[in-house]
Amino acid sequence: MLSKKALSARLGRPSRGMARAIAFAMAAVVTTSVGGCGLLGGDDSSSSGGSGNLEKSKIKVAVMSTIDLAPLRLAQDGGYFKNEGLDVEAVEAATGQVSLTKLIGGEVDIAYASYTPFFIAMSKNTADIKLVADASSAGPKSTMLVTLPTSSVKSVSDLAGKKIGITAPNTVSDTLSKSVMKDHGVDASKVQWVPIPLPNVGTALKNGDIDAGFLTEPFITQTAKQAGTVPVVDTATGATQDFPTAGYGSLGKFVSENPKTVAAFQRAMQKATRDAADRSKIEPLLVKYAKIDQDTAALTTLLTFQSTLDPRRIQRVPDLLLQMGAIPTKIDVGPMIAAQATS
């Protein structure tokens, strides 16, 4: 078990005192950092508000256990949805694909997921996906490939031919991993990709089931504390620096039939995202919904929260997927983006 001081040194992070000073300084920034595919599940708490003139005042949103949902949880707990006349129920989904399946099956009105499943669905004409709101971008040291200090893997070049743990194929975990390997001239096709839940990466490394594993926060911090893992490479570098990681999507039919409802959701998320620049508002949500301790929440490196969709920025995702062969033809993001409300 590493001390907090030793852990900060191992992860290349400042001490807790310095981290808190930085956090307060960042409170003045409009967007801040939050983990990309980490843990922020929780109960299905919802806000109750009047229907107003919305087409649909009660909506269901499929969510995953990711800490970039912190603005949505803030919008729920802080009454931001209620102020817009929305009653939002969070429906848990195990993966982005499950979240998308719930959307296509009509179980939810809006789905949170990494962008990869949305674009793969569009490439296969599985559904008419409209992107409603952005969620996050990969910030420095918020997504990593990690290993054990005793491993033969010491750098990216050592990953060739190894077993690497990812959450699932065609997810942001293998998109980021393959991209950073390509940047360093490593042939990802020779790697054995092992699907494994993020909380199990440390155990899998200790058991020798994998040689390295993809992690996001708070699992980077948790696994370093519990298993002594060390970084191999920051996957938010090179071609994937500040890469769009996740967002909220809906079906074209819902967006066209409920423009006021969608706009209300967007306004609430925009306000919550701005307020999430104050890290002191986010750390309690990590403790409450991610079920992590306060020390881990304080050490967690956060990705960049986003809200309003920028088509030029989001276009990076399908362009990279096309380069990697994950989709067969180019996808133009512009027509997929729903009209963005202004708050």
CSV table of C-alpha atoms in Angstrom, one decimal:
chain,number,residue,atom,x,y,z
A,1,MET,CA,0.0,0.0,0.0
A,2,LEU,CA,1.6,3.3,-1.1
A,3,SER,CA,1.4,6.5,0.9
A,4,LYS,CA,-0.3,9.4,-0.7
A,5,LYS,CA,3.0,11.2,-1.0
A,6,ALA,CA,4.6,8.2,-2.7
A,7,LEU,CA,1.6,7.7,-4.9
A,8,SER,CA,1.7,11.3,-6.1
A,9,ALA,CA,5.4,10.9,-7.0
A,10,ARG,CA,4.8,7.6,-8.8
A,11,LEU,CA,2.0,9.1,-10.9
A,12,GLY,CA,4.0,12.2,-11.7
A,13,ARG,CA,1.5,14.3,-9.8
A,14,PRO,CA,1.9,17.2,-7.3
A,15,SER,CA,1.5,16.6,-3.5
A,16,ARG,CA,-2.0,16.8,-2.1
A,17,GLY,CA,-1.4,20.4,-0.8
A,18,MET,CA,-0.2,21.6,-4.1
A,19,ALA,CA,-3.0,19.7,-5.9
A,20,ARG,CA,-5.6,21.5,-3.8
A,21,ALA,CA,-3.9,24.8,-4.6
A,22,ILE,CA,-4.0,24.0,-8.3
A,23,ALA,CA,-7.6,22.9,-8.0
A,24,PHE,CA,-8.7,26.2,-6.5
A,25,ALA,CA,-6.9,28.1,-9.2
A,26,MET,CA,-8.6,26.0,-11.8
A,27,ALA,CA,-12.0,26.9,-10.4
A,28,ALA,CA,-11.9,30.1,-12.5
A,29,VAL,CA,-11.5,28.1,-15.7
A,30,VAL,CA,-14.6,27.5,-17.7
A,31,THR,CA,-13.8,23.9,-18.4
A,32,THR,CA,-11.9,21.5,-16.2
A,33,SER,CA,-10.6,17.9,-16.3
A,34,VAL,CA,-12.5,14.8,-15.5
A,35,GLY,CA,-11.8,11.1,-16.1
A,36,GLY,CA,-12.9,9.6,-19.4
A,37,CYS,CA,-14.3,6.1,-18.7
A,38,GLY,CA,-13.9,5.8,-15.0
A,39,LEU,CA,-16.4,5.2,-12.3
A,40,LEU,CA,-19.4,7.4,-11.5
A,41,GLY,CA,-22.5,5.2,-11.3
A,42,GLY,CA,-24.9,5.6,-8.4
A,43,ASP,CA,-28.5,5.6,-7.7
A,44,ASP,CA,-31.3,6.6,-10.1
A,45,SER,CA,-31.9,9.9,-8.4
A,46,SER,CA,-34.0,12.3,-10.5
A,47,SER,CA,-35.1,15.9,-10.4
A,48,SER,CA,-38.8,16.8,-10.4
A,49,GLY,CA,-39.9,19.9,-12.2
A,50,GLY,CA,-42.9,21.3,-13.9
A,51,SER,CA,-43.7,20.3,-17.5
A,52,GLY,CA,-43.8,24.0,-18.6
A,53,ASN,CA,-44.0,24.1,-22.4
A,54,LEU,CA,-41.7,21.1,-23.0
A,55,GLU,CA,-42.9,18.4,-25.3
A,56,LYS,CA,-41.8,15.8,-22.8
A,57,SER,CA,-40.9,16.8,-19.2
A,58,LYS,CA,-39.9,13.4,-18.0
A,59,ILE,CA,-37.0,11.7,-19.8
A,60,LYS,CA,-34.7,8.8,-19.3
A,61,VAL,CA,-31.0,9.0,-19.9
A,62,ALA,CA,-28.8,5.8,-20.1
A,63,VAL,CA,-25.6,6.3,-18.1
A,64,MET,CA,-22.5,4.3,-17.5
A,65,SER,CA,-20.2,4.2,-14.5
A,66,THR,CA,-17.9,7.0,-15.8
A,67,ILE,CA,-16.7,10.0,-13.9
A,68,ASP,CA,-17.3,12.3,-16.9
A,69,LEU,CA,-20.9,12.1,-15.8
A,70,ALA,CA,-20.1,14.4,-13.0
A,71,PRO,CA,-21.8,17.4,-14.7
A,72,LEU,CA,-25.0,15.3,-15.2
A,73,ARG,CA,-24.9,14.3,-11.5
A,74,LEU,CA,-24.4,17.9,-10.6
A,75,ALA,CA,-27.3,18.9,-12.8
A,76,GLN,CA,-29.4,16.3,-10.9
A,77,ASP,CA,-28.3,17.1,-7.4
A,78,GLY,CA,-28.1,20.9,-7.9
A,79,GLY,CA,-31.6,21.2,-9.4
A,80,TYR,CA,-30.4,22.3,-12.8
A,81,PHE,CA,-32.7,20.0,-14.7
A,82,LYS,CA,-35.6,20.9,-12.4
A,83,ASN,CA,-35.1,24.6,-13.2
A,84,GLU,CA,-35.5,23.7,-16.9
A,85,GLY,CA,-38.7,21.9,-16.1
A,86,LEU,CA,-37.1,18.5,-16.6
A,87,ASP,CA,-37.5,15.3,-14.6
A,88,VAL,CA,-34.4,13.2,-15.5
A,89,GLU,CA,-34.1,9.5,-14.6
A,90,ALA,CA,-30.7,8.0,-14.9
A,91,VAL,CA,-30.8,4.4,-16.2
A,92,GLU,CA,-27.7,2.4,-15.6
A,93,ALA,CA,-25.9,0.6,-18.5
A,94,ALA,CA,-22.9,-1.6,-18.2
A,95,THR,CA,-21.1,-0.4,-21.4
A,96,GLY,CA,-21.5,2.1,-24.1
A,97,GLN,CA,-22.9,-0.6,-26.4
A,98,VAL,CA,-25.6,-1.4,-23.8
A,99,SER,CA,-26.4,2.2,-23.5
A,100,LEU,CA,-26.8,2.5,-27.2
A,101,THR,CA,-28.9,-0.6,-27.3
A,102,LYS,CA,-31.3,0.8,-24.7
A,103,LEU,CA,-31.6,4.0,-26.9
A,104,ILE,CA,-32.3,2.1,-30.1
A,105,GLY,CA,-34.8,-0.2,-28.2
A,106,GLY,CA,-36.7,2.8,-26.9
A,107,GLU,CA,-35.9,2.2,-23.2
A,108,VAL,CA,-34.3,5.6,-22.9
A,109,ASP,CA,-34.6,9.0,-24.7
A,110,ILE,CA,-30.9,10.0,-24.5
A,111,ALA,CA,-27.8,7.8,-24.1
A,112,TYR,CA,-24.4,8.5,-22.7
A,113,ALA,CA,-21.5,6.6,-24.3
A,114,SER,CA,-18.1,7.0,-25.7
A,115,TYR,CA,-18.3,8.3,-29.3
A,116,THR,CA,-17.1,5.1,-30.9
A,117,PRO,CA,-20.3,3.1,-30.6
A,118,PHE,CA,-22.3,6.0,-32.0
A,119,PHE,CA,-20.2,6.2,-35.1
A,120,ILE,CA,-20.1,2.5,-35.6
A,121,ALA,CA,-23.9,2.4,-35.4
A,122,MET,CA,-24.1,5.1,-38.0
A,123,SER,CA,-21.6,3.4,-40.3
A,124,LYS,CA,-23.8,0.2,-40.2
A,125,ASN,CA,-27.1,2.2,-40.6
A,126,THR,CA,-28.2,0.6,-37.4
A,127,ALA,CA,-29.9,3.9,-36.2
A,128,ASP,CA,-30.3,7.6,-37.1
A,129,ILE,CA,-28.0,8.9,-34.3
A,130,LYS,CA,-28.1,12.6,-33.4
A,131,LEU,CA,-25.5,13.9,-31.0
A,132,VAL,CA,-27.2,16.1,-28.3
A,133,ALA,CA,-24.4,17.2,-26.0
A,134,ASP,CA,-20.6,16.7,-25.6
A,135,ALA,CA,-19.3,15.2,-22.3
A,136,SER,CA,-15.5,15.0,-22.2
A,137,SER,CA,-12.1,15.1,-23.8
A,138,ALA,CA,-9.1,13.1,-22.7
A,139,GLY,CA,-6.9,15.3,-20.5
A,140,PRO,CA,-3.2,14.7,-19.7
A,141,LYS,CA,-2.7,11.6,-17.6
A,142,SER,CA,-6.4,10.8,-17.4
A,143,THR,CA,-6.2,7.7,-19.6
A,144,MET,CA,-3.2,5.4,-19.6
A,145,LEU,CA,-1.7,2.1,-20.3
A,146,VAL,CA,-0.3,0.7,-17.1
A,147,THR,CA,1.7,-2.3,-15.9
A,148,LEU,CA,3.6,-3.5,-12.9
A,149,PRO,CA,7.1,-2.3,-11.9
A,150,THR,CA,8.4,-5.9,-12.3
A,151,SER,CA,7.0,-6.3,-15.9
A,152,SER,CA,9.2,-6.5,-19.0
A,153,VAL,CA,7.1,-3.8,-20.4
A,154,LYS,CA,9.0,-0.5,-19.8
A,155,SER,CA,7.9,1.6,-22.8
A,156,VAL,CA,5.4,1.7,-25.6
A,157,SER,CA,7.8,-0.3,-27.9
A,158,ASP,CA,7.7,-3.2,-25.5
A,159,LEU,CA,4.0,-3.6,-26.1
A,160,ALA,CA,4.5,-5.3,-29.4
A,161,GLY,CA,3.1,-8.9,-29.3
A,162,LYS,CA,2.0,-8.5,-25.7
A,163,LYS,CA,-1.4,-9.1,-24.0
A,164,ILE,CA,-3.2,-5.8,-23.3
A,165,GLY,CA,-6.4,-5.4,-21.4
A,166,ILE,CA,-9.1,-3.2,-22.8
A,167,THR,CA,-12.8,-2.8,-21.8
A,168,ALA,CA,-14.0,-4.2,-25.2
A,169,PRO,CA,-13.2,-4.0,-28.9
A,170,ASN,CA,-14.3,-0.9,-30.8
A,171,THR,CA,-14.4,1.2,-27.7
A,172,VAL,CA,-12.5,4.3,-26.7
A,173,SER,CA,-10.1,2.2,-24.7
A,174,ASP,CA,-8.8,0.3,-27.8
A,175,THR,CA,-9.1,3.4,-30.0
A,176,LEU,CA,-6.8,5.4,-27.8
A,177,SER,CA,-4.5,2.5,-27.2
A,178,LYS,CA,-4.1,1.6,-30.8
A,179,SER,CA,-3.6,5.2,-31.8
A,180,VAL,CA,-0.8,5.9,-29.3
A,181,MET,CA,0.9,2.6,-30.4
A,182,LYS,CA,0.7,3.6,-34.0
A,183,ASP,CA,2.3,7.0,-33.1
A,184,HIS,CA,5.3,5.1,-31.7
A,185,GLY,CA,5.5,2.6,-34.6
A,186,VAL,CA,4.1,-0.4,-32.7
A,187,ASP,CA,2.0,-2.9,-34.8
A,188,ALA,CA,-1.2,-3.1,-32.9
A,189,SER,CA,-2.4,-6.0,-35.1
A,190,LYS,CA,0.2,-8.3,-33.3
A,191,VAL,CA,-1.2,-7.5,-29.9
A,192,GLN,CA,-3.5,-9.9,-28.1
A,193,TRP,CA,-6.4,-7.7,-26.9
A,194,VAL,CA,-8.0,-9.0,-23.7
A,195,PRO,CA,-11.5,-7.7,-22.8
A,196,ILE,CA,-11.5,-7.0,-19.0
A,197,PRO,CA,-13.4,-4.7,-16.7
A,198,LEU,CA,-11.5,-1.7,-15.5
A,199,PRO,CA,-11.6,-2.6,-11.8
A,200,ASN,CA,-10.0,-6.0,-12.6
A,201,VAL,CA,-6.9,-4.8,-14.4
A,202,GLY,CA,-4.7,-4.8,-11.3
A,203,THR,CA,-5.6,-8.4,-10.5
A,204,ALA,CA,-5.1,-9.5,-14.1
A,205,LEU,CA,-1.6,-7.9,-14.1
A,206,LYS,CA,-0.7,-9.6,-10.9
A,207,ASN,CA,-2.0,-13.0,-12.2
A,208,GLY,CA,-0.1,-12.6,-15.5
A,209,ASP,CA,-3.3,-12.6,-17.5
A,210,ILE,CA,-2.2,-9.4,-19.2
A,211,ASP,CA,1.1,-7.6,-19.7
A,212,ALA,CA,-0.4,-4.1,-19.6
A,213,GLY,CA,-3.9,-2.7,-19.3
A,214,PHE,CA,-5.9,0.4,-20.3
A,215,LEU,CA,-7.2,2.5,-17.4
A,216,THR,CA,-9.0,5.7,-16.8
A,217,GLU,CA,-9.6,7.6,-13.6
A,218,PRO,CA,-10.3,6.9,-10.8
A,219,PHE,CA,-9.0,3.4,-11.7
A,220,ILE,CA,-5.5,4.8,-12.4
A,221,THR,CA,-5.3,6.1,-8.9
A,222,GLN,CA,-7.1,3.2,-7.3
A,223,THR,CA,-5.0,0.5,-9.0
A,224,ALA,CA,-1.7,2.4,-8.3
A,225,LYS,CA,-2.7,2.4,-4.6
A,226,GLN,CA,-3.9,-1.2,-4.4
A,227,ALA,CA,-1.6,-3.0,-6.9
A,228,GLY,CA,1.3,-0.7,-7.3
A,229,THR,CA,0.9,-0.2,-11.0
A,230,VAL,CA,3.0,2.3,-13.0
A,231,PRO,CA,2.2,4.2,-16.3
A,232,VAL,CA,3.6,2.8,-19.6
A,233,VAL,CA,2.2,5.7,-21.7
A,234,ASP,CA,-0.4,8.5,-21.5
A,235,THR,CA,-2.9,7.6,-24.2
A,236,ALA,CA,-4.1,11.2,-24.6
A,237,THR,CA,-0.9,12.2,-26.5
A,238,GLY,CA,0.1,12.5,-30.1
A,239,ALA,CA,-2.9,12.0,-32.4
A,240,THR,CA,-5.3,11.6,-29.4
A,241,GLN,CA,-4.2,14.7,-27.4
A,242,ASP,CA,-7.4,16.3,-26.1
A,243,PHE,CA,-9.3,13.7,-28.0
A,244,PRO,CA,-13.1,13.7,-27.7
A,245,THR,CA,-14.0,10.7,-25.6
A,246,ALA,CA,-17.7,10.6,-24.8
A,247,GLY,CA,-21.0,12.4,-25.3
A,248,TYR,CA,-24.8,12.2,-25.3
A,249,GLY,CA,-26.8,10.9,-28.3
A,250,SER,CA,-30.4,10.4,-29.2
A,251,LEU,CA,-32.5,9.2,-32.1
A,252,GLY,CA,-33.3,11.6,-34.9
A,253,LYS,CA,-37.0,11.1,-34.4
A,254,PHE,CA,-36.9,12.1,-30.7
A,255,VAL,CA,-34.8,15.2,-31.5
A,256,SER,CA,-37.1,16.4,-34.2
A,257,GLU,CA,-40.3,15.7,-32.2
A,258,ASN,CA,-38.9,17.2,-28.9
A,259,PRO,CA,-36.8,20.2,-29.8
A,260,LYS,CA,-37.7,22.2,-26.6
A,261,THR,CA,-37.0,19.2,-24.4
A,262,VAL,CA,-33.6,18.6,-26.0
A,263,ALA,CA,-32.8,22.3,-25.6
A,264,ALA,CA,-33.7,22.2,-21.9
A,265,PHE,CA,-31.4,19.2,-21.4
A,266,GLN,CA,-28.6,21.1,-23.2
A,267,ARG,CA,-29.0,24.3,-21.2
A,268,ALA,CA,-28.9,22.4,-17.9
A,269,MET,CA,-25.8,20.5,-19.0
A,270,GLN,CA,-24.1,23.7,-20.2
A,271,LYS,CA,-24.6,25.3,-16.8
A,272,ALA,CA,-23.5,22.2,-14.9
A,273,THR,CA,-20.4,21.9,-17.1
A,274,ARG,CA,-19.5,25.5,-16.4
A,275,ASP,CA,-20.0,25.0,-12.6
A,276,ALA,CA,-17.9,21.8,-12.8
A,277,ALA,CA,-14.9,24.1,-13.3
A,278,ASP,CA,-14.9,24.3,-9.5
A,279,ARG,CA,-13.3,21.0,-8.4
A,280,SER,CA,-14.7,21.4,-4.9
A,281,LYS,CA,-18.1,20.7,-6.5
A,282,ILE,CA,-16.9,17.6,-8.2
A,283,GLU,CA,-14.9,15.7,-5.6
A,284,PRO,CA,-18.0,15.1,-3.3
A,285,LEU,CA,-19.8,13.7,-6.4
A,286,LEU,CA,-16.9,11.2,-6.9
A,287,VAL,CA,-17.2,10.1,-3.3
A,288,LYS,CA,-21.0,9.9,-3.5
A,289,TYR,CA,-21.5,8.2,-6.8
A,290,ALA,CA,-18.1,6.5,-7.6
A,291,LYS,CA,-17.9,5.2,-4.0
A,292,ILE,CA,-14.3,6.1,-3.7
A,293,ASP,CA,-12.7,7.6,-0.6
A,294,GLN,CA,-11.9,11.3,-0.3
A,295,ASP,CA,-8.1,10.8,-0.7
A,296,THR,CA,-8.6,9.0,-4.0
A,297,ALA,CA,-11.0,11.7,-5.2
A,298,ALA,CA,-8.4,14.4,-4.3
A,299,LEU,CA,-5.7,12.6,-6.2
A,300,THR,CA,-7.8,11.7,-9.3
A,301,THR,CA,-6.6,13.3,-12.5
A,302,LEU,CA,-9.7,14.7,-14.3
A,303,LEU,CA,-10.4,14.8,-18.0
A,304,THR,CA,-11.8,17.9,-19.7
A,305,PHE,CA,-15.5,18.4,-19.3
A,306,GLN,CA,-17.3,19.5,-22.4
A,307,SER,CA,-20.9,20.4,-23.2
A,308,THR,CA,-21.5,22.2,-26.5
A,309,LEU,CA,-20.6,20.1,-29.5
A,310,ASP,CA,-18.0,21.5,-32.0
A,311,PRO,CA,-18.3,19.6,-35.3
A,312,ARG,CA,-14.7,20.2,-36.2
A,313,ARG,CA,-13.5,18.7,-32.9
A,314,ILE,CA,-15.9,15.7,-32.9
A,315,GLN,CA,-14.9,15.0,-36.6
A,316,ARG,CA,-11.6,13.8,-35.2
A,317,VAL,CA,-13.3,10.6,-33.9
A,318,PRO,CA,-14.8,9.1,-37.1
A,319,ASP,CA,-11.7,10.2,-39.0
A,320,LEU,CA,-9.5,8.2,-36.6
A,321,LEU,CA,-11.9,5.3,-36.7
A,322,LEU,CA,-11.7,5.3,-40.5
A,323,GLN,CA,-7.9,5.3,-40.4
A,324,MET,CA,-8.0,2.4,-38.0
A,325,GLY,CA,-10.5,0.4,-40.1
A,326,ALA,CA,-13.2,0.4,-37.5
A,327,ILE,CA,-15.6,2.0,-39.9
A,328,PRO,CA,-15.6,1.4,-43.7
A,329,THR,CA,-16.4,4.9,-45.1
A,330,LYS,CA,-16.0,8.5,-44.0
A,331,ILE,CA,-18.7,10.0,-41.8
A,332,ASP,CA,-19.6,13.7,-41.8
A,333,VAL,CA,-20.3,14.7,-38.2
A,334,GLY,CA,-22.1,18.0,-39.1
A,335,PRO,CA,-25.5,16.5,-40.0
A,336,MET,CA,-25.3,14.3,-36.9
A,337,ILE,CA,-25.2,17.2,-34.4
A,338,ALA,CA,-28.5,18.4,-33.1
A,339,ALA,CA,-29.1,22.1,-32.9
A,340,GLN,CA,-27.3,23.5,-29.8
A,341,ALA,CA,-29.2,25.6,-27.3
A,342,THR,CA,-27.7,28.8,-25.9
A,343,SER,CA,-27.9,29.4,-22.2
